[in-house]
mmCIF file of C-alpha atoms in Angstrom:
data_model
loop_
_atom_site.group_PDB
_atom_site.id
_atom_site.type_symbol
_atom_site.label_atom_id
_atom_site.label_comp_id
_atom_site.label_asym_id
_atom_site.label_seq_id
_atom_site.Cartn_x
_atom_site.Cartn_y
_atom_site.Cartn_z
ATOM 1 C CA MET A 282 21.438 -10.234 -10.266
ATOM 2 C CA ALA A 283 18.234 -11.579 -10.877
ATOM 3 C CA ALA A 284 15.135 -9.717 -9.644
ATOM 4 C CA GLU A 285 13.903 -9.946 -6.114
ATOM 5 C CA THR A 286 10.331 -11.269 -5.933
ATOM 6 C CA LEU A 287 8.509 -8.794 -3.747
ATOM 7 C CA ILE A 288 5.618 -9.113 -1.742
ATOM 8 C CA PRO A 289 2.138 -7.047 -2.728
ATOM 9 C CA VAL A 290 -0.005 -6.254 0.324
ATOM 10 C CA ILE A 291 -3.118 -5.255 -0.741
ATOM 11 C CA MET A 292 -5.503 -3.044 1.036
ATOM 12 C CA ALA A 293 -9.153 -4.311 0.278
ATOM 13 C CA GLY A 294 -11.131 -3.451 3.335
ATOM 14 C CA GLY A 295 -12.734 -0.448 2.615
ATOM 15 C CA THR A 296 -16.483 0.257 2.226
ATOM 16 C CA GLY A 297 -16.676 2.020 -0.770
ATOM 17 C CA SER A 298 -19.569 4.689 0.398
ATOM 18 C CA ARG A 299 -18.368 7.530 -2.136
ATOM 19 C CA LEU A 300 -19.449 5.385 -4.828
ATOM 20 C CA TRP A 301 -22.783 4.553 -3.618
ATOM 21 C CA PRO A 302 -25.405 3.158 -4.767
ATOM 22 C CA LEU A 303 -23.155 0.972 -7.054
ATOM 23 C CA SER A 304 -20.788 0.292 -4.086
ATOM 24 C CA ARG A 305 -22.838 -1.168 -1.412
ATOM 25 C CA GLU A 306 -21.566 -1.915 2.292
ATOM 26 C CA LEU A 307 -21.739 -5.995 1.381
ATOM 27 C CA TYR A 308 -20.155 -5.167 -1.923
ATOM 28 C CA PRO A 309 -17.957 -2.310 -2.321
ATOM 29 C CA LYS A 310 -15.825 -0.881 -5.719
ATOM 30 C CA GLN A 311 -13.154 -2.775 -5.106
ATOM 31 C CA PHE A 312 -14.984 -5.431 -6.144
ATOM 32 C CA LEU A 313 -16.835 -4.302 -8.701
ATOM 33 C CA CYS A 314 -15.762 -4.700 -12.336
ATOM 34 C CA LEU A 315 -15.717 -0.627 -13.220
ATOM 35 C CA GLN A 316 -13.094 -0.668 -16.255
ATOM 36 C CA ASN A 317 -12.843 -4.179 -17.939
ATOM 37 C CA ASN A 318 -14.158 -7.917 -16.776
ATOM 38 C CA LEU A 319 -11.477 -7.812 -13.771
ATOM 39 C CA SER A 320 -12.387 -6.438 -10.399
ATOM 40 C CA MET A 321 -10.478 -3.339 -9.007
ATOM 41 C CA LEU A 322 -8.874 -6.229 -6.632
ATOM 42 C CA GLN A 323 -7.944 -8.206 -9.472
ATOM 43 C CA SER A 324 -6.665 -5.390 -11.617
ATOM 44 C CA THR A 325 -4.707 -4.204 -8.901
ATOM 45 C CA ILE A 326 -2.895 -8.035 -8.983
ATOM 46 C CA SER A 327 -2.853 -7.976 -12.783
ATOM 47 C CA ARG A 328 -1.292 -4.365 -12.649
ATOM 48 C CA LEU A 329 1.890 -6.303 -11.684
ATOM 49 C CA ASP A 330 2.827 -8.126 -14.417
ATOM 50 C CA GLY A 331 6.311 -7.611 -15.516
ATOM 51 C CA ILE A 332 6.956 -7.582 -11.686
ATOM 52 C CA LYS A 333 8.597 -10.387 -10.150
ATOM 53 C CA HIS A 334 6.341 -11.306 -7.329
ATOM 54 C CA ALA A 335 4.620 -13.468 -4.996
ATOM 55 C CA SER A 336 0.898 -14.419 -4.136
ATOM 56 C CA PRO A 337 -0.391 -11.159 -2.330
ATOM 57 C CA ILE A 338 -1.096 -10.592 0.811
ATOM 58 C CA VAL A 339 -5.097 -9.460 0.736
ATOM 59 C CA ILE A 340 -6.295 -7.528 3.720
ATOM 60 C CA CYS A 341 -10.007 -6.983 4.002
ATOM 61 C CA ASN A 342 -13.473 -6.926 6.205
ATOM 62 C CA GLU A 343 -14.573 -10.642 7.372
ATOM 63 C CA LYS A 344 -17.739 -9.980 5.455
ATOM 64 C CA HIS A 345 -16.074 -9.872 2.232
ATOM 65 C CA ARG A 346 -13.959 -13.140 2.559
ATOM 66 C CA PHE A 347 -15.404 -15.188 0.164
ATOM 67 C CA ILE A 348 -15.545 -12.568 -2.456
ATOM 68 C CA VAL A 349 -11.890 -12.125 -1.790
ATOM 69 C CA ALA A 350 -11.098 -15.615 -2.075
ATOM 70 C CA ASP A 351 -13.556 -15.724 -5.115
ATOM 71 C CA GLN A 352 -11.887 -13.400 -6.923
ATOM 72 C CA LEU A 353 -7.934 -14.308 -6.148
ATOM 73 C CA LEU A 354 -9.024 -18.094 -7.209
ATOM 74 C CA GLN A 355 -10.044 -16.875 -10.896
ATOM 75 C CA MET A 356 -6.740 -16.005 -11.084
ATOM 76 C CA ASN A 357 -4.707 -18.604 -9.409
ATOM 77 C CA GLN A 358 -3.369 -16.412 -6.832
ATOM 78 C CA LEU A 359 -5.506 -17.806 -3.574
ATOM 79 C CA THR A 360 -2.960 -19.325 -0.859
ATOM 80 C CA ASN A 361 -2.552 -18.949 2.729
ATOM 81 C CA ASN A 362 -3.138 -14.841 2.142
ATOM 82 C CA ILE A 363 -5.870 -13.006 3.083
ATOM 83 C CA ILE A 364 -6.418 -11.352 6.468
ATOM 84 C CA LEU A 365 -9.473 -10.451 7.876
ATOM 85 C CA GLU A 366 -10.305 -7.503 9.598
ATOM 86 C CA PRO A 367 -13.647 -7.542 11.464
ATOM 87 C CA VAL A 368 -13.307 -3.982 11.933
ATOM 88 C CA GLY A 369 -11.039 -1.633 10.345
ATOM 89 C CA ARG A 370 -8.322 0.366 12.033
ATOM 90 C CA ASN A 371 -6.285 2.240 9.701
ATOM 91 C CA THR A 372 -3.036 1.060 8.082
ATOM 92 C CA ALA A 373 -0.507 0.486 10.389
ATOM 93 C CA PRO A 374 -1.606 -2.328 12.166
ATOM 94 C CA ALA A 375 -2.628 -4.150 9.110
ATOM 95 C CA VAL A 376 0.491 -3.830 7.551
ATOM 96 C CA ALA A 377 2.259 -4.818 10.716
ATOM 97 C CA LEU A 378 0.553 -7.819 10.623
ATOM 98 C CA ALA A 379 1.039 -8.546 7.042
ATOM 99 C CA ALA A 380 5.064 -8.004 7.633
ATOM 100 C CA LEU A 381 4.784 -10.556 10.076
ATOM 101 C CA VAL A 382 2.965 -13.025 8.071
ATOM 102 C CA ALA A 383 5.642 -12.229 4.882
ATOM 103 C CA LYS A 384 8.236 -12.540 7.563
ATOM 104 C CA ASN A 385 7.040 -16.095 8.981
ATOM 105 C CA ASN A 386 6.174 -17.456 5.685
ATOM 106 C CA SER A 387 8.828 -16.139 3.210
ATOM 107 C CA SER A 388 11.976 -17.926 2.272
ATOM 108 C CA LYS A 389 13.783 -14.270 2.254
ATOM 109 C CA GLU A 390 15.202 -13.693 6.125
ATOM 110 C CA ASP A 391 13.607 -9.817 4.963
ATOM 111 C CA PRO A 392 11.190 -9.816 2.707
ATOM 112 C CA LEU A 393 10.237 -6.926 0.299
ATOM 113 C CA LEU A 394 6.869 -5.513 0.612
ATOM 114 C CA LEU A 395 4.824 -3.503 -1.647
ATOM 115 C CA ILE A 396 1.623 -2.097 0.134
ATOM 116 C CA LEU A 397 -1.303 -1.065 -2.181
ATOM 117 C CA ALA A 398 -4.556 -0.204 -2.275
ATOM 118 C CA ALA A 399 -7.158 -2.269 -4.132
ATOM 119 C CA ASP A 400 -9.719 0.812 -5.606
ATOM 120 C CA HIS A 401 -6.607 2.633 -7.754
ATOM 121 C CA VAL A 402 -6.785 3.198 -11.312
ATOM 122 C CA PHE A 403 -3.969 4.243 -13.000
ATOM 123 C CA THR A 404 -4.133 5.626 -16.612
ATOM 124 C CA ASN A 405 -0.267 4.445 -17.245
ATOM 125 C CA GLU A 406 0.496 1.380 -15.636
ATOM 126 C CA ASN A 407 4.179 0.787 -17.325
ATOM 127 C CA GLU A 408 4.706 3.874 -15.657
ATOM 128 C CA PHE A 409 3.410 2.632 -12.419
ATOM 129 C CA ARG A 410 5.672 -0.443 -12.543
ATOM 130 C CA ILE A 411 8.887 1.167 -14.095
ATOM 131 C CA THR A 412 8.575 3.173 -10.425
ATOM 132 C CA VAL A 413 8.010 0.523 -8.164
ATOM 133 C CA SER A 414 11.260 -0.856 -9.735
ATOM 134 C CA LYS A 415 13.057 2.343 -9.667
ATOM 135 C CA ALA A 416 11.940 2.835 -5.643
ATOM 136 C CA ILE A 417 13.750 -1.308 -4.998
ATOM 137 C CA PRO A 418 17.351 -0.309 -4.647
ATOM 138 C CA PHE A 419 15.956 3.236 -1.867
ATOM 139 C CA ALA A 420 13.969 -0.076 0.034
ATOM 140 C CA ASP A 421 17.191 -2.350 -0.142
ATOM 141 C CA ARG A 422 19.185 0.360 1.232
ATOM 142 C CA GLY A 423 16.550 0.387 4.328
ATOM 143 C CA LYS A 424 14.623 3.260 3.291
ATOM 144 C CA LEU A 425 10.556 3.298 3.859
ATOM 145 C CA VAL A 426 9.559 4.475 0.755
ATOM 146 C CA THR A 427 6.085 6.302 -0.268
ATOM 147 C CA PHE A 428 4.998 7.454 -4.047
ATOM 148 C CA GLY A 429 4.097 10.663 -4.465
ATOM 149 C CA ILE A 430 1.926 11.462 -7.387
ATOM 150 C CA VAL A 431 2.486 14.623 -8.875
ATOM 151 C CA PRO A 432 -0.770 16.738 -8.972
ATOM 152 C CA SER A 433 -2.717 17.998 -11.628
ATOM 153 C CA LYS A 434 -5.263 20.328 -9.642
ATOM 154 C CA ALA A 435 -5.505 21.560 -6.399
ATOM 155 C CA GLU A 436 -7.515 18.877 -4.333
ATOM 156 C CA SER A 437 -8.789 19.538 -0.907
ATOM 157 C CA GLY A 438 -10.295 15.876 -0.565
ATOM 158 C CA TYR A 439 -6.499 14.169 -0.899
ATOM 159 C CA GLY A 440 -3.594 14.210 1.578
ATOM 160 C CA TYR A 441 -0.515 15.658 0.205
ATOM 161 C CA ILE A 442 3.173 15.092 1.328
ATOM 162 C CA LEU A 443 5.967 17.852 1.138
ATOM 163 C CA ARG A 444 9.531 16.858 -0.053
ATOM 164 C CA GLY A 445 12.447 17.126 1.254
ATOM 165 C CA ASN A 446 15.965 16.782 0.507
ATOM 166 C CA LYS A 447 16.889 15.091 -3.041
ATOM 167 C CA LEU A 448 18.521 11.815 -2.812
ATOM 168 C CA GLN A 449 19.804 10.510 -5.911
ATOM 169 C CA LEU A 450 21.388 6.709 -6.645
ATOM 170 C CA GLU A 451 22.290 6.708 -10.037
ATOM 171 C CA ASP A 452 21.472 7.599 -13.859
ATOM 172 C CA ASP A 453 17.661 9.018 -13.203
ATOM 173 C CA ILE A 454 16.878 7.148 -9.702
ATOM 174 C CA ILE A 455 16.274 10.289 -7.581
ATOM 175 C CA ALA A 456 13.636 10.195 -4.640
ATOM 176 C CA PHE A 457 13.331 12.630 -2.151
ATOM 177 C CA ASP A 458 13.271 12.400 1.907
ATOM 178 C CA VAL A 459 9.976 13.068 3.103
ATOM 179 C CA GLU A 460 9.590 16.538 5.199
ATOM 180 C CA GLN A 461 5.465 16.791 6.528
ATOM 181 C CA PHE A 462 2.582 14.477 5.283
ATOM 182 C CA VAL A 463 -0.836 16.605 5.109
ATOM 183 C CA GLU A 464 -4.279 15.690 5.261
ATOM 184 C CA LYS A 465 -6.658 16.873 3.667
ATOM 185 C CA PRO A 466 -6.234 20.439 3.858
ATOM 186 C CA SER A 467 -8.154 23.448 2.726
ATOM 187 C CA ILE A 468 -8.977 24.253 -0.919
ATOM 188 C CA GLU A 469 -6.629 27.618 -0.618
ATOM 189 C CA THR A 470 -3.934 25.619 1.159
ATOM 190 C CA ALA A 471 -4.123 22.965 -1.245
ATOM 191 C CA GLN A 472 -4.225 25.699 -4.457
ATOM 192 C CA ALA A 473 -0.643 26.912 -2.838
ATOM 193 C CA TYR A 474 0.643 23.640 -2.553
ATOM 194 C CA VAL A 475 -0.130 22.912 -5.744
ATOM 195 C CA ALA A 476 1.524 26.147 -7.058
ATOM 196 C CA SER A 477 4.862 25.256 -4.791
ATOM 197 C CA GLY A 478 5.855 22.531 -6.592
ATOM 198 C CA ASP A 479 7.213 20.555 -4.068
ATOM 199 C CA TYR A 480 3.962 18.780 -2.581
ATOM 200 C CA TYR A 481 2.437 15.484 -4.051
ATOM 201 C CA TRP A 482 -0.717 13.531 -4.026
ATOM 202 C CA ASN A 483 -0.217 10.551 -1.318
ATOM 203 C CA SER A 484 -1.144 7.657 -2.963
ATOM 204 C CA GLY A 485 -1.133 5.487 0.002
ATOM 205 C CA MET A 486 1.062 3.255 -1.741
ATOM 206 C CA PHE A 487 4.644 2.172 0.083
ATOM 207 C CA LEU A 488 7.900 -0.317 -0.579
ATOM 208 C CA PHE A 489 10.050 -1.161 2.190
ATOM 209 C CA ARG A 490 11.479 -4.372 3.941
ATOM 210 C CA ALA A 491 9.221 -6.168 6.316
ATOM 211 C CA GLY A 492 11.589 -6.213 9.030
ATOM 212 C CA ARG A 493 12.833 -2.194 8.612
ATOM 213 C CA TYR A 494 8.889 -1.599 8.697
ATOM 214 C CA LEU A 495 8.890 -3.173 11.778
ATOM 215 C CA GLU A 496 11.711 -2.145 13.648
ATOM 216 C CA GLU A 497 10.335 1.770 13.432
ATOM 217 C CA LEU A 498 6.777 0.144 15.090
ATOM 218 C CA LYS A 499 8.848 -0.721 17.505
ATOM 219 C CA LYS A 500 10.079 2.331 18.263
ATOM 220 C CA TYR A 501 7.318 4.830 16.922
ATOM 221 C CA ARG A 502 4.523 2.781 18.378
ATOM 222 C CA PRO A 503 5.175 -0.555 20.063
ATOM 223 C CA ASP A 504 1.812 -1.208 21.410
ATOM 224 C CA ILE A 505 0.533 -1.941 17.860
ATOM 225 C CA LEU A 506 3.741 -4.402 17.528
ATOM 226 C CA ILE A 507 2.842 -6.216 20.498
ATOM 227 C CA GLY A 508 -0.962 -6.822 19.995
ATOM 228 C CA MET A 509 -0.081 -7.986 16.411
ATOM 229 C CA ARG A 510 2.199 -10.401 17.623
ATOM 230 C CA LYS A 511 -0.255 -11.893 19.955
ATOM 231 C CA ILE A 512 -2.091 -12.990 16.892
ATOM 232 C CA ASN A 513 -1.780 -16.287 15.623
ATOM 233 C CA ILE A 514 0.163 -15.356 12.528
ATOM 234 C CA ARG A 515 0.293 -19.099 11.482
ATOM 235 C CA SER A 516 -3.433 -19.514 10.937
ATOM 236 C CA LEU A 517 -4.714 -19.995 7.451
ATOM 237 C CA ILE A 518 -7.211 -16.926 7.680
ATOM 238 C CA LEU A 519 -5.758 -14.224 10.371
ATOM 239 C CA ILE A 520 -8.200 -11.877 12.611
ATOM 240 C CA LEU A 521 -6.780 -8.027 12.812
ATOM 241 C CA ILE A 522 -7.720 -6.406 15.894
ATOM 242 C CA LEU A 523 -7.773 -2.652 16.474
ATOM 243 C CA PHE A 524 -5.193 0.072 16.920
ATOM 244 C CA GLY A 525 -4.061 3.145 15.529
ATOM 245 C CA LEU A 526 -2.435 5.087 13.353
ATOM 246 C CA MET A 527 1.273 6.050 13.411
ATOM 247 C CA ARG A 528 3.991 8.219 12.077
ATOM 248 C CA MET A 529 7.060 7.417 10.657
ATOM 249 C CA ILE A 530 9.820 8.719 8.704
ATOM 250 C CA PHE A 531 9.246 7.838 4.792
ATOM 251 C CA ILE A 532 11.556 9.055 1.470
ATOM 252 C CA LEU A 533 9.245 9.734 -1.181
ATOM 253 C CA VAL A 534 9.006 8.733 -4.694
ATOM 254 C CA GLN A 535 7.236 10.777 -7.297
ATOM 255 C CA MET A 536 5.120 9.470 -10.040
ATOM 256 C CA TYR A 537 3.603 11.177 -13.027
ATOM 257 C CA LEU A 538 -0.030 9.731 -14.106
#
């Protein structure tokens, strides 16, 4: 059976304040070329080579709309695929709107979404592609998949994921239920997490069917879903307005980077 085309959703709305002065409010780090002749946003798209995917949906601040359009155009990836935020309001509403857009525009009844950050750097991009491919069967079974990174050290500036019960489909395709998300623990707590071997860094990357995400959103944060459905999802450029973050149940796929 041919591999299904997934839709990347790239979160590019950050201000890049931790890399100032190289990264500035009007030109944050995700639009800079830090390693080669591609920006971090373009590298995120290029990293998907080898995975069957559609043009990405890119979510960014409205101040950066022309930068994003130009960088997508350079890669022949510019379609009706930019969602603009007048102000950032966390992940859940942005992904909700992207899921609604994807369902509206896709030929598939329930398209597969890969949620990515625009400012990640991978030392082993092939491992990234392999891990995404291994996660697809879990998403096909209705799971909401998050990708955990095996920590190389205790770091209090990252979020952590506590793994739960082991899940296995076949061969070496293994994942875990998520027991708990922990946001930026103390350094002492982070050291204990790393020593236990049961915790992963939270990558902020996810894989799921658009419809399954919206089902969970309706269950846990219907206010977000109602708000996003009020937006005209047939517009060429969409404006994202506020709402908060949500809690949902995910499964975990580990990555060694």
